[in-house]
Amino acid sequence: MAKKQSLLLAMMLVVAGLAVSAMADRKLMSLVKPQPNQLTYHNGAVLSGDIPVSILWYGRFTPAQKAVVTDFVLSLAAPLQAAPAPSVSQWWGSIHRLYLSKAAAVGKNGGAHGGGGGRAKNARVVLSGQVSDEGCSLGKSLKLSQLPTLAARARPGKGGVALVLTAQDVAVEGFCMSRCGTHGPVSRGAAYAWVGNSATQCPGQCAWPFHQPVYGPQAAPLVPPSGDVGIDGMVINVASMVAGAVTNPFGDGFYQGERGGALEAATACTGVYGKGAYPGYAGALLVDKATGASYNAHGAHGRKYLLPALFDPDTSACSTLV
């Protein structure tokens, strides 16, 4: 009997020890929390002041398609009162507020312009020129390494951005499989941004929510503001890539994750366009009563656009226009 009691007592002590140990482990785990990988500033150059944007149209685009994109670029430069709120220029102003002003605070505003001085100067986009290569001089299957060469043909100014836009029948390395666009540096302290027209190659990936998605929830696609799925999808990606090119032009500005494969101002909020967004749902958007088109920003010449949310480094949340 005494032997059984001793054995029972020993078992109780073991269980009690394990419970204390488990409690200690839980307490330790609650105190030592992993830090999230935040989108932070890496003390490199950003673009600000007057930012000349030049466009290279590679392949065939109709005049109507070109007008949608050029009006978007003009909308970035428009004064806040030029279009009803919410506006494209209001979205662009958020880039200054959330990112460029923070670079200015540590004396790095202006980057390629040789700025500094601790005072932020608003980034003002200026459409500086357009070049067409309708015949596709480098062929219709491009390598990523060829994009800076094409960007140079657009003659970007110092501290500017060259937009390389490829037509729907032009294939670019990695397009649809891993990217809808990209950006990087070119000579003379300028950056480039490339975006492809996905209308016939992968609209479900690069023109969502204006096309049925390839994967995930299969909600009905939204009506594009211009009536052109490929072009309105391009505008979304142009906005994302230009935001990245301005806030992280040379790879050492604002980003989250590994350099070269990082999330940036807009790509950190992929798929978010309005409040309440979740995978497969773009969020609560405005709807044009006449056309049924969904949008979240007014632009130049009465245009309407759908623009991506911008990541707010202070709140670690996606900031939307609506």
PDB file of N, CA and C in Angstrom, residues 50-55 73 76 92 124-130 154-157 159-163 238 242 246:
ATOM      1  N   ASP A  50      10.063  67.807 -59.649  1.00  0.00           N
ATOM      2  CA  ASP A  50       9.495  67.537 -60.970  1.00  0.00           C
ATOM      3  C   ASP A  50      10.032  66.212 -61.487  1.00  0.00           C
ATOM      4  N   ILE A  51       9.137  65.277 -61.734  1.00  0.00           N
ATOM      5  CA  ILE A  51       9.518  63.949 -62.211  1.00  0.00           C
ATOM      6  C   ILE A  51       9.063  63.802 -63.653  1.00  0.00           C
ATOM      7  N   PRO A  52       9.981  63.938 -64.623  1.00  0.00           N
ATOM      8  CA  PRO A  52       9.579  63.769 -66.026  1.00  0.00           C
ATOM      9  C   PRO A  52       9.275  62.307 -66.323  1.00  0.00           C
ATOM     10  N   VAL A  53       8.115  62.060 -66.903  1.00  0.00           N
ATOM     11  CA  VAL A  53       7.712  60.716 -67.287  1.00  0.00           C
ATOM     12  C   VAL A  53       7.588  60.666 -68.805  1.00  0.00           C
ATOM     13  N   SER A  54       8.358  59.770 -69.414  1.00  0.00           N
ATOM     14  CA  SER A  54       8.291  59.577 -70.862  1.00  0.00           C
ATOM     15  C   SER A  54       7.793  58.166 -71.135  1.00  0.00           C
ATOM     16  N   ILE A  55       7.099  57.986 -72.254  1.00  0.00           N
ATOM     17  CA  ILE A  55       6.464  56.707 -72.556  1.00  0.00           C
ATOM     18  C   ILE A  55       7.005  56.130 -73.862  1.00  0.00           C
ATOM     19  N   VAL A  73      -1.475  59.590 -66.604  1.00  0.00           N
ATOM     20  CA  VAL A  73      -0.230  60.274 -66.237  1.00  0.00           C
ATOM     21  C   VAL A  73      -0.501  61.757 -65.997  1.00  0.00           C
ATOM     22  N   LEU A  76      -1.979  62.429 -62.596  1.00  0.00           N
ATOM     23  CA  LEU A  76      -1.045  62.431 -61.464  1.00  0.00           C
ATOM     24  C   LEU A  76      -0.529  63.830 -61.191  1.00  0.00           C
ATOM     25  N   TRP A  92      -1.851  60.194 -55.585  1.00  0.00           N
ATOM     26  CA  TRP A  92      -0.435  60.522 -55.759  1.00  0.00           C
ATOM     27  C   TRP A  92       0.100  61.315 -54.570  1.00  0.00           C
ATOM     28  N   ARG A 124       6.047  66.113 -58.475  1.00  0.00           N
ATOM     29  CA  ARG A 124       5.106  66.568 -59.507  1.00  0.00           C
ATOM     30  C   ARG A 124       5.442  65.883 -60.820  1.00  0.00           C
ATOM     31  N   VAL A 125       4.522  65.078 -61.304  1.00  0.00           N
ATOM     32  CA  VAL A 125       4.753  64.329 -62.535  1.00  0.00           C
ATOM     33  C   VAL A 125       4.553  65.238 -63.745  1.00  0.00           C
ATOM     34  N   VAL A 126       5.486  65.147 -64.684  1.00  0.00           N
ATOM     35  CA  VAL A 126       5.405  65.923 -65.923  1.00  0.00           C
ATOM     36  C   VAL A 126       5.535  64.957 -67.092  1.00  0.00           C
ATOM     37  N   LEU A 127       4.523  64.875 -67.950  1.00  0.00           N
ATOM     38  CA  LEU A 127       4.599  64.033 -69.136  1.00  0.00           C
ATOM     39  C   LEU A 127       5.534  64.702 -70.128  1.00  0.00           C
ATOM     40  N   SER A 128       6.727  64.112 -70.297  1.00  0.00           N
ATOM     41  CA  SER A 128       7.782  64.795 -71.060  1.00  0.00           C
ATOM     42  C   SER A 128       7.911  64.345 -72.501  1.00  0.00           C
ATOM     43  N   GLY A 129       7.275  63.242 -72.872  1.00  0.00           N
ATOM     44  CA  GLY A 129       7.381  62.813 -74.262  1.00  0.00           C
ATOM     45  C   GLY A 129       6.883  61.399 -74.473  1.00  0.00           C
ATOM     46  N   GLN A 130       6.645  61.067 -75.741  1.00  0.00           N
ATOM     47  CA  GLN A 130       6.186  59.723 -76.100  1.00  0.00           C
ATOM     48  C   GLN A 130       6.887  59.268 -77.370  1.00  0.00           C
ATOM     49  N   ALA A 154      13.206  55.995 -74.661  1.00  0.00           N
ATOM     50  CA  ALA A 154      12.211  56.991 -74.272  1.00  0.00           C
ATOM     51  C   ALA A 154      12.869  58.264 -73.744  1.00  0.00           C
ATOM     52  N   ARG A 155      14.193  58.241 -73.617  1.00  0.00           N
ATOM     53  CA  ARG A 155      14.992  59.394 -73.182  1.00  0.00           C
ATOM     54  C   ARG A 155      14.500  59.976 -71.857  1.00  0.00           C
ATOM     55  N   PRO A 156      14.532  59.185 -70.818  1.00  0.00           N
ATOM     56  CA  PRO A 156      14.102  59.707 -69.513  1.00  0.00           C
ATOM     57  C   PRO A 156      15.047  60.790 -69.008  1.00  0.00           C
ATOM     58  N   GLY A 157      14.489  61.835 -68.430  1.00  0.00           N
ATOM     59  CA  GLY A 157      15.312  62.889 -67.868  1.00  0.00           C
ATOM     60  C   GLY A 157      15.880  62.466 -66.532  1.00  0.00           C
ATOM     61  N   GLY A 159      16.359  61.916 -62.847  1.00  0.00           N
ATOM     62  CA  GLY A 159      15.347  61.881 -61.807  1.00  0.00           C
ATOM     63  C   GLY A 159      13.960  61.576 -62.322  1.00  0.00           C
ATOM     64  N   GLY A 160      13.883  61.056 -63.557  1.00  0.00           N
ATOM     65  CA  GLY A 160      12.585  60.770 -64.157  1.00  0.00           C
ATOM     66  C   GLY A 160      12.303  59.283 -64.265  1.00  0.00           C
ATOM     67  N   VAL A 161      11.178  58.980 -64.911  1.00  0.00           N
ATOM     68  CA  VAL A 161      10.748  57.596 -65.094  1.00  0.00           C
ATOM     69  C   VAL A 161      10.391  57.382 -66.560  1.00  0.00           C
ATOM     70  N   ALA A 162      10.958  56.335 -67.155  1.00  0.00           N
ATOM     71  CA  ALA A 162      10.585  55.932 -68.506  1.00  0.00           C
ATOM     72  C   ALA A 162       9.590  54.779 -68.403  1.00  0.00           C
ATOM     73  N   LEU A 163       8.420  54.966 -68.983  1.00  0.00           N
ATOM     74  CA  LEU A 163       7.401  53.919 -68.988  1.00  0.00           C
ATOM     75  C   LEU A 163       7.527  53.112 -70.270  1.00  0.00           C
ATOM     76  N   VAL A 238       0.485  50.096 -63.963  1.00  0.00           N
ATOM     77  CA  VAL A 238       1.316  51.289 -64.150  1.00  0.00           C
ATOM     78  C   VAL A 238       1.379  52.073 -62.845  1.00  0.00           C
ATOM     79  N   VAL A 242       4.916  52.676 -61.025  1.00  0.00           N
ATOM     80  CA  VAL A 242       5.409  54.052 -60.869  1.00  0.00           C
ATOM     81  C   VAL A 242       5.574  54.382 -59.388  1.00  0.00           C
ATOM     82  N   VAL A 246       9.257  55.436 -57.869  1.00  0.00           N
ATOM     83  CA  VAL A 246       9.492  56.716 -57.195  1.00  0.00           C
ATOM     84  C   VAL A 246       9.985  56.509 -55.767  1.00  0.00           C
TER      85      VAL A 246
END
